[in-house]
Amino acid sequence: MSEATTTADYFGAYGGRYVGETLRPALDQLAAEFPRAWRDPDFQRELQRTQKDFIGRPTPFLYAENVSRALGGADIYIKMEGLAHTGAHKINNAVGQALLARRLGKKRVIAETGAGQHGLATAAACARLGLSCRVYMGAVDVARQRPNVFAMEMLGAEVMSIDAGSRTLKDAINAALRDWSASFPDTHYLIGSALGPSPFPEMVRRLQAVVGAETKAQMRETGADFAALVACVGGGSNAIGFFSPFIDGSAPRLIGVEAGGRGTGAGDNASRMTGGVARVGVAHGYKSRFLMDDDGQLLPTHSISAGLDYPGIGPQLADLGESGRVEFTAATDAEALDALRFFARHEGVLFALESAHAAAAAMRLAPAIGRGRAIAVNMSGRGDKDLFITAKALDRENWLAFLQSEIDHA
Ligand SMILES: Cc1ncc(COP(=O)(O)O)c(C=O)c1O
């Protein structure tokens, strides 16, 4: 392993390019070609056309008036990113990188996925652009996210179940990096969050910044005085995209919400910025804050939301947390479920479990901030994908009876 020497690869102390020599040419090519594509009016035109017609951008910005009234504090607005095609913000990044892959003459795309949302978005983008697609997924995730596996296969992707390690997202990333080391001349690795070796964190931030840019304009249209923006943080792509146009200022407050899981004990959460257990280390090609042991092995984590249980955090968010520009808090599994129900009943909006962590933090924040000001929450995804988890958690007996009847009548 060797470390890149250019400071542009870093966000403060975090980031870099900690990969073996075999991957350097692939990363060098991306570092050279992505800025070139970004400046090319043809690339921008095609990206914007795809964002509008395929993804469905701009996504709405909803004043949650019933929720705001019920909470009795700051007004809450929801960036409805879950209305994007395939149900989450992941498609913004997938489409942009797939267009880049095609421009680079790559015929094949590989990706990792945990919950399946990034895999689904990548499979859809590849089907649209005529690229072959393989998605690596831990065997545990394949078992618990079967509907998304089925959907990826419908979209023509090959889903590779990984039986190594804890058989979850981190093992899928390892498998994808191994594949890419041997295949990069004709293959692009479409990483799913703002992490990994440089230039991925910056590339993914730029592709997700469309969420923040739209939100900034939509905030202005409301005439409201926004005190804070709130987003959930797995690897960090929806949060960094949402926060992006506000980072250089000192207001509004930017608040990232991690998975508080079922408690503060080791293995019970995925709090890298708030729990006091995380440490600085290197994994998956970059330096950041990780939940890892003394030997640098990534530790098991827990969250009810499959998208928030990654043991690391993107390097830019780690740096912004350390500088204080982004504040971090956590929401537990129970708080996320309560928020999910609260917004569903009062506003008719079904948050993804990941995004419900941000909703839970906004519910705490609204009374504290008080009337006359506003909060924007990023609903990074919609909750349809979670039915198999939420129904089991909230309506267990009826759900299990339904599943049994499906088996009985199969
Ligand atoms: C709906 C949704 N929100 C958030 C996340 C977390 O990812 P990130 O922190 O990169 O936005 C995921 C990941 O799968 C997701 O599906």
Coordinates of N, CA and C and ligand atoms in Angstrom, one line a residue, residues 87-90 114-118 192-194 232-239 306-308 352 354-355 380-382 385, ligand 1:
G87 N -36.3 5.3 -6.2 CA -36.7 5.5 -4.8 C -35.7 6.2 -3.9
A88 N -34.6 6.6 -4.4 CA -33.6 7.2 -3.5 C -32.6 8.1 -4.2
H89 N -31.9 8.9 -3.5 CA -30.9 9.8 -4.1 C -29.8 9.0 -4.8
K90 N -29.6 7.7 -4.6 CA -28.5 6.9 -5.1 C -28.4 7.1 -6.7
G114 N -25.5 -2.6 -0.2 CA -25.8 -3.1 1.1 C -27.3 -3.4 1.1
A115 N -28.1 -2.3 1.3 CA -29.5 -2.3 1.3 C -30.1 -2.7 -0.1
G116 N -29.3 -2.5 -1.1 CA -29.8 -2.8 -2.5 C -30.2 -1.5 -3.2
Q117 N -30.3 -0.3 -2.6 CA -30.7 0.9 -3.3 C -29.7 1.3 -4.3
H118 N -28.4 1.3 -3.9 CA -27.4 1.7 -4.9 C -27.3 0.7 -6.0
G192 N -20.8 3.6 -4.4 CA -22.1 4.1 -4.1 C -22.2 5.2 -3.1
S193 N -21.1 5.6 -2.5 CA -21.2 6.7 -1.5 C -20.0 7.6 -1.6
A194 N -20.0 8.7 -0.8 CA -18.9 9.7 -1.0 C -17.7 9.2 -0.2
C232 N -29.5 12.2 7.1 CA -28.9 11.0 7.7 C -27.5 10.7 7.0
V233 N -26.7 10.0 7.8 CA -25.3 9.7 7.3 C -25.0 8.2 7.4
G234 N -24.9 7.6 6.2 CA -24.3 6.3 6.1 C -22.9 6.5 5.7
G235 N -22.5 6.2 4.5 CA -21.2 6.7 4.0 C -21.1 8.2 3.8
G236 N -22.3 8.8 3.6 CA -22.3 10.2 3.6 C -22.8 10.9 2.3
S237 N -23.2 10.2 1.3 CA -23.5 10.8 0.0 C -24.7 11.8 -0.1
N238 N -25.8 11.3 0.6 CA -26.9 12.3 0.5 C -26.7 13.5 1.4
A239 N -26.0 13.3 2.5 CA -25.7 14.5 3.4 C -24.7 15.4 2.7
A306 N -30.6 -0.8 6.7 CA -29.5 -1.4 6.1 C -28.5 -0.4 5.5
G307 N -29.0 0.8 5.1 CA -28.1 1.8 4.5 C -27.3 2.6 5.5
L308 N -27.5 2.5 6.8 CA -26.7 3.3 7.7 C -25.8 2.4 8.5
A352 N -37.9 6.4 3.9 CA -37.1 5.3 4.1 C -36.6 5.2 5.5
E354 N -33.6 4.8 6.6 CA -32.4 5.7 6.7 C -32.8 7.1 7.0
S355 N -33.7 7.6 6.1 CA -34.1 9.0 6.1 C -34.9 9.3 7.4
S380 N -34.0 11.1 2.0 CA -33.1 10.6 1.0 C -33.7 9.4 0.2
G381 N -34.7 8.8 0.8 CA -35.4 7.7 0.1 C -36.8 7.5 0.6
R382 N -37.6 6.8 -0.2 CA -39.0 6.5 0.3 C -39.1 5.1 0.9
K385 N -39.4 0.3 0.0 CA -38.3 -0.7 0.0 C -38.2 -1.4 1.4
Ligands
LIG1 C1 -32.5 5.9 1.3 C2 -31.1 5.9 1.7 N1 -30.6 6.9 2.5 C3 -29.4 7.0 2.9 C4 -28.5 6.0 2.6 C5 -27.1 6.1 3.2 O1 -26.1 6.4 2.3 P1 -25.4 7.8 2.1 O2 -24.9 8.1 3.5 O3 -24.3 7.5 1.2 O4 -26.4 8.8 1.7 C6 -28.9 4.8 1.9 C7 -27.9 3.7 1.6 O5 -28.3 2.7 1.1 C8 -30.2 4.8 1.4 O6 -30.7 3.8 0.7

